[in-house]
XYZ file of C-alpha atoms in Angstrom:
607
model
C -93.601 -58.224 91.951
C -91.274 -61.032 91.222
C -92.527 -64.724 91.687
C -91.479 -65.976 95.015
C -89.558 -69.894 95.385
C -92.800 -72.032 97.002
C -90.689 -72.199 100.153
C -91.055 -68.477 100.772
C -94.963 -68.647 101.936
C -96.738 -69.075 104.811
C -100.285 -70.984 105.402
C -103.283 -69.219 107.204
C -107.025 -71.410 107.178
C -109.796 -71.904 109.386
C -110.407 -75.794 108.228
C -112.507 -75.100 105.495
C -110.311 -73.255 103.100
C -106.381 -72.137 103.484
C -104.812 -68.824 102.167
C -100.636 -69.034 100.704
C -98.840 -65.728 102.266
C -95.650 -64.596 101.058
C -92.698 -62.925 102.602
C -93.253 -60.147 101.269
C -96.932 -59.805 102.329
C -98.728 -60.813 99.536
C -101.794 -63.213 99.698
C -100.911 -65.562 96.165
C -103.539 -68.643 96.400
C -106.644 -68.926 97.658
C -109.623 -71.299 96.722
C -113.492 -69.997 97.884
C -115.171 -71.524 99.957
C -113.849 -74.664 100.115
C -110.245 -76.621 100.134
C -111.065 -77.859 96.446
C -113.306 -74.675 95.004
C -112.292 -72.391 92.189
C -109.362 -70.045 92.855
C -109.708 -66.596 94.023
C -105.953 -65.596 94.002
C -103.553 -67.243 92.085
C -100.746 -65.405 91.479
C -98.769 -68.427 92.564
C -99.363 -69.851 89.409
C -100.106 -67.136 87.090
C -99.432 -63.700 87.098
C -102.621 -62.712 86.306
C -104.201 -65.244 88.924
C -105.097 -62.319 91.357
C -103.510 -61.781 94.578
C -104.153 -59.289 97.720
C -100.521 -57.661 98.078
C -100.130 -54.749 101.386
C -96.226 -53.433 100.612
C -94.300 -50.983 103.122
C -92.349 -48.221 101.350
C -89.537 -48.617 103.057
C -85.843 -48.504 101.663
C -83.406 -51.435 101.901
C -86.354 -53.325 103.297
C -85.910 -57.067 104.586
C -88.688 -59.306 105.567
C -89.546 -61.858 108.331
C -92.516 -64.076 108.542
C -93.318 -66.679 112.153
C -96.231 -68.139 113.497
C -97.249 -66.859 116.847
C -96.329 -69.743 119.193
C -98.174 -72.593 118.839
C -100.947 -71.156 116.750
C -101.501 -70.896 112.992
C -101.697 -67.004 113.031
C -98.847 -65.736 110.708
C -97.110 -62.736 111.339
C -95.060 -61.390 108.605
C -92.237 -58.181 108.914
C -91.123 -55.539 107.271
C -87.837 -54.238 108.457
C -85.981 -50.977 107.433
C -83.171 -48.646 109.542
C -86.397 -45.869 108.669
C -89.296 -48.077 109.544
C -90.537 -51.395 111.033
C -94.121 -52.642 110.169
C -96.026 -56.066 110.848
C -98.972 -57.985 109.560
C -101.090 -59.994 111.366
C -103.052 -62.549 109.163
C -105.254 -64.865 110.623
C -108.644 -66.791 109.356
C -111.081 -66.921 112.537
C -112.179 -69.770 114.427
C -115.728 -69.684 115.497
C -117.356 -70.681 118.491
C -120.488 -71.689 118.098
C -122.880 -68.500 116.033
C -121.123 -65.936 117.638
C -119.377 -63.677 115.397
C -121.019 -64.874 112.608
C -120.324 -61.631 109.677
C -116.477 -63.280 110.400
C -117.836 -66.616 109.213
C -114.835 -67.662 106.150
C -112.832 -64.053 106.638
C -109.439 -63.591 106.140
C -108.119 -60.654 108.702
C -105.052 -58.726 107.978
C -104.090 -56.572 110.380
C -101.520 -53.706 109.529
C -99.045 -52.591 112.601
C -96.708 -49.639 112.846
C -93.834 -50.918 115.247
C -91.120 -48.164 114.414
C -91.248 -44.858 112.477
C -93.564 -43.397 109.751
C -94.378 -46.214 107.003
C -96.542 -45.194 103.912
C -98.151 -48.485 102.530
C -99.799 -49.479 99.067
C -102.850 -52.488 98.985
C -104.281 -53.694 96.276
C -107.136 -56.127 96.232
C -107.313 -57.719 92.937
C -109.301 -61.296 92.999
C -109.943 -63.153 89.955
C -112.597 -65.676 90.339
C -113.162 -69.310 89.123
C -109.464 -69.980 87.822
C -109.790 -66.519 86.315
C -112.060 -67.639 83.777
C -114.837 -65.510 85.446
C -115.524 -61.314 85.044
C -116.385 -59.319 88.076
C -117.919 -56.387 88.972
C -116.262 -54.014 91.273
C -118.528 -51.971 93.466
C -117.751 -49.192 96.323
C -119.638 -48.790 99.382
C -119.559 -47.442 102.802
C -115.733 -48.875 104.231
C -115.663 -51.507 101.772
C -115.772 -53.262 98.250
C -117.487 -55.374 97.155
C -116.555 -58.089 93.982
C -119.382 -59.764 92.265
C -118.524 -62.211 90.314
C -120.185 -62.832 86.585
C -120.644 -66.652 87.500
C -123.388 -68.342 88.979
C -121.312 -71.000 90.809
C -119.128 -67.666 92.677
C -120.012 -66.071 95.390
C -119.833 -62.509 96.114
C -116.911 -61.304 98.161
C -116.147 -58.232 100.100
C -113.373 -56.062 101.458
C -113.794 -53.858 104.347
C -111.258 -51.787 105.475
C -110.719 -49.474 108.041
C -108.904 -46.807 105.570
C -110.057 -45.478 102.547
C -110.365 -47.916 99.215
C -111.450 -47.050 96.006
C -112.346 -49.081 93.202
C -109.861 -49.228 90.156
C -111.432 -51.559 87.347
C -111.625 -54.815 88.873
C -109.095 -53.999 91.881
C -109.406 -52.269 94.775
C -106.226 -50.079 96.096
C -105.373 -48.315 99.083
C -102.068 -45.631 99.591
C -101.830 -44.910 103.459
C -99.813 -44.209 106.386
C -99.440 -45.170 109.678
C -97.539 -43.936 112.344
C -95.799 -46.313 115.225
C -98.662 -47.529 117.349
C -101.222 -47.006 114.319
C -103.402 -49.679 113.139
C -105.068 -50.186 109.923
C -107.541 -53.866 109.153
C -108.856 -55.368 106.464
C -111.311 -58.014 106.033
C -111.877 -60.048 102.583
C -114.474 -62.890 102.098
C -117.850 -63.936 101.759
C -120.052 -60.928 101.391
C -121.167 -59.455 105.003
C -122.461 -56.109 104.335
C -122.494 -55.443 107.807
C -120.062 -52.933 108.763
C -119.704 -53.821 112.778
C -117.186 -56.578 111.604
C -114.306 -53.654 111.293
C -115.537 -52.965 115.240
C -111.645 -53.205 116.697
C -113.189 -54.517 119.927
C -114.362 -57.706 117.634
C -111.902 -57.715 115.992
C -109.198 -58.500 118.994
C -111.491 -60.725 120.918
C -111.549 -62.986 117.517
C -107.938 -62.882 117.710
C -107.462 -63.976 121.252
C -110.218 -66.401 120.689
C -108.145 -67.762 117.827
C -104.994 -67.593 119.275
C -106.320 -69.953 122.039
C -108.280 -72.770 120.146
C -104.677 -73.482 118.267
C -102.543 -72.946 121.349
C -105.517 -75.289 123.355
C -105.705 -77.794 120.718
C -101.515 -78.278 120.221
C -101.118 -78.561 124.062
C -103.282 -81.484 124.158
C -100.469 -83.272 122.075
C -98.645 -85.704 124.504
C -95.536 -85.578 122.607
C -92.661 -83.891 124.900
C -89.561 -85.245 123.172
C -86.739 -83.553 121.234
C -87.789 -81.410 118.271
C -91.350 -80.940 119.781
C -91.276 -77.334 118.609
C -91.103 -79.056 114.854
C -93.305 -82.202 115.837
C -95.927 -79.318 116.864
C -95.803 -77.480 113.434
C -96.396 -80.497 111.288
C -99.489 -81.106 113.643
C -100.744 -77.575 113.401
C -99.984 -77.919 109.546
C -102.004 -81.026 109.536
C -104.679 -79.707 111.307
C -105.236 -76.943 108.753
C -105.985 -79.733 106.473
C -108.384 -81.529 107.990
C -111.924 -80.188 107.652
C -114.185 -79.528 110.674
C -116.453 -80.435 108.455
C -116.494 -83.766 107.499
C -113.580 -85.105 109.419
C -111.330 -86.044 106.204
C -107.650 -84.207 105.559
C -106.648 -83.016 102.294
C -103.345 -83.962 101.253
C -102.128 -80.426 100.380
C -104.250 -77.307 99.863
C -102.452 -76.339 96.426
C -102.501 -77.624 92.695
C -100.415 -77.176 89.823
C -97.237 -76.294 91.918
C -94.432 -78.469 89.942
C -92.180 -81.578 90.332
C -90.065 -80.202 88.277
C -89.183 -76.583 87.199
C -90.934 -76.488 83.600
C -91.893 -80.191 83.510
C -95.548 -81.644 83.532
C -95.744 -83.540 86.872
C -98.031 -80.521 88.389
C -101.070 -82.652 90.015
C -104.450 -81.182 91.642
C -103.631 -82.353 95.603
C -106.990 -80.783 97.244
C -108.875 -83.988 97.987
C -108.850 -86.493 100.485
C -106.665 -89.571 99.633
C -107.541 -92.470 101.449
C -103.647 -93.341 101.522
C -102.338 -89.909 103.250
C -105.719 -89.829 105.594
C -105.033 -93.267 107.094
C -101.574 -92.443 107.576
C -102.482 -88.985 109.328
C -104.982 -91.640 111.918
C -101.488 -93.027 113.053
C -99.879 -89.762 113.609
C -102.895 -87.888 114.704
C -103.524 -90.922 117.656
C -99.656 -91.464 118.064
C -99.799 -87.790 119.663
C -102.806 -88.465 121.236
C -105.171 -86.721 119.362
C -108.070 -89.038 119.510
C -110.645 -86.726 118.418
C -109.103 -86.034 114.983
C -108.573 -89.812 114.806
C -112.087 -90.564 115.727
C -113.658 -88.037 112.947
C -111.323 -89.450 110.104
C -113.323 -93.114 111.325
C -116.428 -91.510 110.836
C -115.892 -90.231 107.552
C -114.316 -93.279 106.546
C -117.681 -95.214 107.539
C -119.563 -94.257 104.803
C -116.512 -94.758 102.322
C -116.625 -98.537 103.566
C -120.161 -98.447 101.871
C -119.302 -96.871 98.836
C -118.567 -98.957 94.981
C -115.891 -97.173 93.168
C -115.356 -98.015 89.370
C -112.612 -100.446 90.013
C -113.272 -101.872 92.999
C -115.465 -101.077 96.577
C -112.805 -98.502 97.375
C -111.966 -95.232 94.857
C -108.215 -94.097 95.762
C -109.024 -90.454 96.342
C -112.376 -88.426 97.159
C -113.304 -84.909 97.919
C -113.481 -84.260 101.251
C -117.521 -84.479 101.438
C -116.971 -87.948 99.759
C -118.001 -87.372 96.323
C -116.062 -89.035 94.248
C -116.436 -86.593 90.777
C -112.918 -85.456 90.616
C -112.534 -85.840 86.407
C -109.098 -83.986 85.226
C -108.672 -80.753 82.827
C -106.310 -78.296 82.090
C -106.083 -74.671 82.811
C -104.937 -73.708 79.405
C -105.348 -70.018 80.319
C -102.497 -70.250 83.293
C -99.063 -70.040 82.810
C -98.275 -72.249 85.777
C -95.380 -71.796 88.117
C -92.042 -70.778 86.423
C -93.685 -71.694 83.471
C -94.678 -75.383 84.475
C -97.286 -76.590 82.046
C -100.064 -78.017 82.442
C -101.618 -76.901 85.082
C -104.182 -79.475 86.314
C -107.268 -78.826 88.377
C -108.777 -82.570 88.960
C -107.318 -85.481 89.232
C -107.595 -88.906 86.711
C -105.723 -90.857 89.471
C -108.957 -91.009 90.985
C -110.096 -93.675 88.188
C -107.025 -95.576 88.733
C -106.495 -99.202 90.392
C -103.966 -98.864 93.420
C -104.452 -102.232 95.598
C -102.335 -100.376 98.567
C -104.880 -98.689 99.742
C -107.061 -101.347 100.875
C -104.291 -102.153 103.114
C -103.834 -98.709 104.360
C -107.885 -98.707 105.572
C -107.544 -101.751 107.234
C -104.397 -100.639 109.412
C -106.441 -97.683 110.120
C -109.203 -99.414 111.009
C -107.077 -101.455 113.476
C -104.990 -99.116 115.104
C -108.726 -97.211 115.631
C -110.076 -99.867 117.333
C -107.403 -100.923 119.123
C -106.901 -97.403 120.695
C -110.302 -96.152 120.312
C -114.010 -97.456 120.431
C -114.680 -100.761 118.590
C -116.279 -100.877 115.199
C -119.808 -101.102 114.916
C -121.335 -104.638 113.272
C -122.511 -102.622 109.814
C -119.053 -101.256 109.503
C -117.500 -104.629 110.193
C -120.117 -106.282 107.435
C -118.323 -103.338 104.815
C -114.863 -104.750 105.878
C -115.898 -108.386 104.955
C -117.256 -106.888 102.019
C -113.793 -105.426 101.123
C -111.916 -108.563 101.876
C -113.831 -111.019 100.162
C -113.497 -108.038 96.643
C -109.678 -108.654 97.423
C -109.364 -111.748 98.259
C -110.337 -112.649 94.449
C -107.999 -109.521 93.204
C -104.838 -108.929 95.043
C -102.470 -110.384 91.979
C -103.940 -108.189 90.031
C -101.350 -105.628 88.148
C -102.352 -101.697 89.413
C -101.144 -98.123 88.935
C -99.243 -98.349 92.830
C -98.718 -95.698 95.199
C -97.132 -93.560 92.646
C -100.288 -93.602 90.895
C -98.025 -93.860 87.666
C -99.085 -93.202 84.243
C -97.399 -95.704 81.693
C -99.482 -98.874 82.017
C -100.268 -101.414 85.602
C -97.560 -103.391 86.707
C -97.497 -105.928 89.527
C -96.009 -103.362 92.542
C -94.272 -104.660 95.509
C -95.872 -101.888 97.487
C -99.805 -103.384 96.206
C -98.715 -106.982 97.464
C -97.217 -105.468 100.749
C -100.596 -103.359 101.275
C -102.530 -106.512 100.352
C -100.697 -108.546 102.906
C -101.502 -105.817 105.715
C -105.193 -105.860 104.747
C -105.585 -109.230 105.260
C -102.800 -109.494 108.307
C -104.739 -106.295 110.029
C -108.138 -107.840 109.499
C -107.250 -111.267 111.385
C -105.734 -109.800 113.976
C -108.984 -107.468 114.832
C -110.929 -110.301 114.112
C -109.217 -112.208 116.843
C -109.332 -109.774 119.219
C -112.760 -108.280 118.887
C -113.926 -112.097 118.202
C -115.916 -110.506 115.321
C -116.912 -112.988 113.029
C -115.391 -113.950 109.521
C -113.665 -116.143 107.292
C -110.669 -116.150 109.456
C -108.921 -119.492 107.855
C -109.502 -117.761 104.318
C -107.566 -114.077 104.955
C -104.885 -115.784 106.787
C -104.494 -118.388 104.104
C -104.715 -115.514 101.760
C -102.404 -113.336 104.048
C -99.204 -115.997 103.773
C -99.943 -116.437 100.167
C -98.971 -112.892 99.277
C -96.162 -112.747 101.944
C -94.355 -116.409 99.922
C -95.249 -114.314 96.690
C -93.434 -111.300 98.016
C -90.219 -113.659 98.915
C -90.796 -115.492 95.816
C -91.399 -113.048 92.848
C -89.917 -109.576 94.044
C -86.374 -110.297 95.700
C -83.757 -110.211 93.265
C -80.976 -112.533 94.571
C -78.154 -110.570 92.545
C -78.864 -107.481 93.843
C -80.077 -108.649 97.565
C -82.790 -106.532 97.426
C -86.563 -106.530 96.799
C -87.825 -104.581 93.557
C -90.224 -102.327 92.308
C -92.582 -104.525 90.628
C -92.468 -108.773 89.488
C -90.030 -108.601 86.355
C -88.622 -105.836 86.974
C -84.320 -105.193 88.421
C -85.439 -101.469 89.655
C -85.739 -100.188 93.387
C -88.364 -98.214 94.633
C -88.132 -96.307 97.987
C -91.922 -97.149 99.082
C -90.299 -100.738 100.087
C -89.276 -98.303 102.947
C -92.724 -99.121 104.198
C -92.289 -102.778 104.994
C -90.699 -103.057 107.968
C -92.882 -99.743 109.524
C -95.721 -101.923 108.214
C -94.523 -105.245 110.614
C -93.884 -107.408 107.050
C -90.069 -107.989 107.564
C -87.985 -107.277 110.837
C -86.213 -104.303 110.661
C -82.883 -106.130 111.130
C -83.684 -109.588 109.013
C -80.421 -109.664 106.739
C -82.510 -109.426 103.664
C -84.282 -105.960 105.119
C -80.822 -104.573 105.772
C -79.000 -105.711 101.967
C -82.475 -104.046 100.697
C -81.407 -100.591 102.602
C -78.072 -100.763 101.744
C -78.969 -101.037 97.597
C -81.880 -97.978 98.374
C -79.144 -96.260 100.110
C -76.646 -96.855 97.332
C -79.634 -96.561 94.167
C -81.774 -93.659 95.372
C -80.164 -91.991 98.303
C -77.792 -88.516 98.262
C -76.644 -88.020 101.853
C -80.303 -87.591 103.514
C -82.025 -87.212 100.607
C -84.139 -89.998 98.934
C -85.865 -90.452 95.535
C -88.827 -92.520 95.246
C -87.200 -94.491 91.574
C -84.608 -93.868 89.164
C -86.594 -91.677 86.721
C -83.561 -91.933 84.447
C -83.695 -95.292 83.413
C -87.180 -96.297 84.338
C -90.315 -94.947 82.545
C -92.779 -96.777 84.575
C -94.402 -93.730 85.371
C -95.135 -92.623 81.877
C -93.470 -89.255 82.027
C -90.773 -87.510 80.883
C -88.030 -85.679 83.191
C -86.755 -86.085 86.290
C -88.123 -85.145 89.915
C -86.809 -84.332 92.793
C -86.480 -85.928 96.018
C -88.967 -87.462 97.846
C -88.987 -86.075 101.561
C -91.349 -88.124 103.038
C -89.296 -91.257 101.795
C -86.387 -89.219 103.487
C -88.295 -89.689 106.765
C -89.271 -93.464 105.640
C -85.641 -94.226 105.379
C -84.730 -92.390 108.865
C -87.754 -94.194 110.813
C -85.522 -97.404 108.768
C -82.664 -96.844 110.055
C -83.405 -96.264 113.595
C -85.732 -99.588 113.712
C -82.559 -101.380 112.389
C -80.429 -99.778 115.847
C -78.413 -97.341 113.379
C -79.539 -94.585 115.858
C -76.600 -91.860 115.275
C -76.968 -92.279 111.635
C -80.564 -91.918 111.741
C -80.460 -88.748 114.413
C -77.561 -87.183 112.021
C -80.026 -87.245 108.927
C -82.721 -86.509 110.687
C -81.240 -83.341 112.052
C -80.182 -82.590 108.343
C -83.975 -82.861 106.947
C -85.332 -80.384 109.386
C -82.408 -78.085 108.034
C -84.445 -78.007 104.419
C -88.009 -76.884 106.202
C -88.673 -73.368 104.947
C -88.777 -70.442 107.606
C -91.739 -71.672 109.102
C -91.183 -75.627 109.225
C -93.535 -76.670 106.216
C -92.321 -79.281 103.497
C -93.724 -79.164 100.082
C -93.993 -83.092 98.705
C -89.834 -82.933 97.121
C -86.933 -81.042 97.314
C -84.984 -80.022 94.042
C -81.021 -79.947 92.968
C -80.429 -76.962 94.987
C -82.854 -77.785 98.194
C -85.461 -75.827 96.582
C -88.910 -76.959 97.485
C -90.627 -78.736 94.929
C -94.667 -79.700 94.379
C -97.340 -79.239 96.401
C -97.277 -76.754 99.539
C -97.529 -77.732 102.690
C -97.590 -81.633 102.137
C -99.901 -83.724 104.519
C -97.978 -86.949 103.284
C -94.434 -84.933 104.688
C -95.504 -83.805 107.542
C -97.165 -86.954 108.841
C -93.576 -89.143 107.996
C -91.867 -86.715 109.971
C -94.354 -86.964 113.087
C -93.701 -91.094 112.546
C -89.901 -90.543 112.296
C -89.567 -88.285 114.913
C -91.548 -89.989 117.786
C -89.908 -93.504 117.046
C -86.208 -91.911 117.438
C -87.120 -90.100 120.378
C -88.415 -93.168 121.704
C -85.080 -94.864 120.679
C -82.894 -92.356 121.730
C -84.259 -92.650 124.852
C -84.661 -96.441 125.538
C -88.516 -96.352 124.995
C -89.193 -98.327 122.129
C -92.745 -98.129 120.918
C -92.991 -101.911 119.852
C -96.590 -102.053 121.161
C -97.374 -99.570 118.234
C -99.233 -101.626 115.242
């Protein structure tokens, strides 16, 4: 089968792991058990990666694929004038120890709607990055995979028709008539054959079908584009881990910036950037308990030494912080896109930002939600007084870029909210601290800021100190309360990012053209989360038509289902990692402050 664009697929998980769909039915990535374990399909990136493919013979065949409303359970269509067929693909959500044999399954449920459809499956895993053997055994209903690795686990697929072993594959040819049902279950090894019982079977269904349908209608959002505000939540909350309480920032690696460029990057692990961002979206629609487990797994991390400071910029989502970077020399990567990365050496990398990121976190948590506990204050402190001796220093920056530390605007802006955040909870929690230092320390970096990164000839502010080049994460500064949104130097600033880095709605983060701060070569595409930055921008600043025209245009390059990958190419195609937390939670921000707008509400009292 051809390689489908990354827009064409559809996301399935049960908060522990996430499966990629495509249109045409075929399951292409999947990493077992976890977000961030080995792959067990990866056709996405290699053709040889293994995949789980169920096609419909059918002539002239078109395809379909939606989410059941207000659920993650992914339905995807085969249409013909001689046939219609459906599958249902869902991972469960488990109450408690019932059901346990469906503990980490994937169910795919083959449906007749129309006519006589013959159908071909094949099974074909390929364990730990395919660098892993297997045995392929038959039994009763099922087959199971056993992988020649001690780190894999053994894997099963039952099925409800017959499957035979071929090599390493298992394959299926069968028919169904309209009203006929045929299911499948692949995952961790449960010999037990009751789990193809159809009576199970449906009341895991139903009992998924109303955790995501009970969870989404606690949101309290009730504005326009709610039925897009809603997907980016459920997308989000496939990302989080019921776990531990953290949020990946996408459940894919190696998918590429650039068609047969190098920027392919490892995004299953828990940045502490995206996951304090997703606390403001996640309480901004009122969902508190999300909010409150993100706190809780951010307690320990307040505890924590990291190589280059008390704070490493990206952990897996247990908290370890091992996350050393290799290459897959034995994939081809997608379209060709070498190397593929599994890892990540931004981990080892000094970005100040995120310091600031915690600490407006930590405030909007306690200023919505309980109020921090005196040991977790004491790791604050602890924080502050490591910054307070380091915030000029030069860092990587959010782009986390690869050709040497500069001093960032974004660091400085960060800095200032960590130490701007910090006084404020100080003062209204009357927790104690060296209040006179941070706010000393807090107008320092905001006369630096005014001082060292506005260039007068362009009336903007820059990338970094030294530098003449404009970088879209200044977006940031009014959403983060450091300039008014309509100060005359804020709205020159948009006007150059608008002129630099801006095509109609579409933003890039830099000029990659004429500015090799990050290291690499080649260009990328557009950023869409800075798309939503610069909407959220321009709607703080009262340009409210302009900002509900481009916002209507973004939501036009969603794929079928309403999931962003991290950029958008030359022709709209979806670029990077798929489905991006970072995205998703800049279009919740975006959307609920021009709602507000539009409607006269203005949510000043936020931050």
């Amino acid at each position: 089968m051809a390689q489908q664009p990354i827009e064409n697929y559809g996301i399935v998980g049960n908060m522990r792991s996430t499966a990629l769909i495509s249109m045409e039915g075929s399951i292409d990535f999947f990493c077992f058990p976890d977000f961030d374990s080995p792959t067990v399909f990866a056709s996405l990136l290699d053709p040889q990666g293994g995949s789980f493919r169920i096609q419909a013979e059918l002539d002239d065949q078109r395809f379909k694929q939606l989410y059941l409303p207000d659920t993650n359970i992914l339905l995807t269509r085969f249409l013909s004038g001689s046939g219609v067929a459906e599958i249902t693909d869902f991972m469960p959500i488990l109450a408690g120890q019932e059901g346990e044999i469906y503990a980490h399954q994937i169910i795919r449920m083959v449906r007749v709607i129309k006519g006589e459809v013959q159908f071909r499956m094949c099974c074909a895993p390929r364990f730990n990055y395919v660098r892993s053997s297997h045995v392929t055994r038959a039994a009763h209903n099922c087959i199971h995979f056993e992988p020649e690795c001690a780190s894999c686990l053994r894997m099963t697929l039952h099925s409800t028709v017959p499957v035979t072993a071929e090599g390493s594959d298992a394959i299926a040819n069968f028919t169904l008539e309209a009203g006929q049902t045929a299911t499948f279950t692949f995952g961790e090894a449960a010999p037990d054959t009751r789990i193809l019982d159809p009576e199970a079977i449906e009341n895991h269904f139903r009992q998924t079908a109303s955790y995501w349908r009970d969870w989404i209608a606690r949101s309290n959002y009730s504005g326009r584009w709610r039925e897009m505000v809603n997907r980016s939540a459920l997308a989000l909350k496939l990302l989080c881990s019921q776990e531990y309480g953290s949020l990946i920032a996408a459940p894919t690696f190696g998918l590429p910036e650039r068609i047969g460029g190098e920027r392919n990057w490892d995004y299953r692990y828990t940045w502490l950037r995206d996951a304090a961002f997703s606390l403001y979206a996640f309480m901004r629609l009122g969902f508190t308990e999300e909010a409150q487990a993100f706190t809780n797994w951010l307690h320990d991390r307040l505890h924590d030494d990291a190589e280059h400071g008390p704070l490493q910029v990206m952990y897996r989502m247990d908290g370890r912080q091992e996350l050393d970077e290799s290459v897959l020399e034995n994939f081809k990567g997608y379209k060709c896109s070498r190397p593929v990365r599994i890892g990540n050496a931004a981990s080892k990398q000094l970005q100040l930002d995120i310091y600031g990121e915690i600490m407006d976190a930590i405030y909007l948590a306690n200023k919505y939600g309980d109020p921090i506990s005196h040991d977790d204050w004491d790791g604050v402190r602890r924080i502050l007084e490591w910054l307070e001796k380091n915030w000029k220093r030069p860092d990587e920056g959010i782009w986390e870029v690869r050709g040497g530390r500069k001093k960032f605007l974004h660091s400085r802006l960060m800095c200032w909210v960590a130490f701007d955040r910090a006084s404020r909870l100080a003062g209204k929690r009357s927790l104690p601290g060296p209040l006179e230092n941070w706010l000393t320390t807090r107008d320092a970096i905001s006369e630096d800021i005014f001082t060292n990164f506005w260039d007068d000839s362009q009336k903007s502010f820059v990338q970094y100190q030294g530098s003449n080049c404009l970088d879209a994460s200044s977006l940031l500064m009014p959403l983060m309360r450091f300039i008014s949104p309509v100060d005359p130097r804020w709205l020159s600033t948009m006007e150059a990012l608008e002129k630099t880095l801006t095509e109609d709605s579409l933003v890039y983060r830099y000029d990659t053209r004429e500015n090799s701060v990050d290291g690499l070569p080649g260009r990328e595409g557009s950023f869409t989360a800075c798309s939503f930055w610069f909407i959220e921008c321009l709607a703080r600043s009262h340009q409210l038509e302009k900002a509900r025209l481009l916002f209507d245009k973004m939501l036009g390059y969603a794929n079928h289902l309403g999931l962003y990958s991290e950029q958008l190419g030359s022709s709209g195609e979806h670029l990077g990692n798929f489905p991006q937390a970072f995205t998703h939670l800049a279009l919740i921000s975006a959307a609920t402050y021009l709602d507000r707008a539009l409607s006269g509400k203005d949510n000043a009292t936020w931050r």
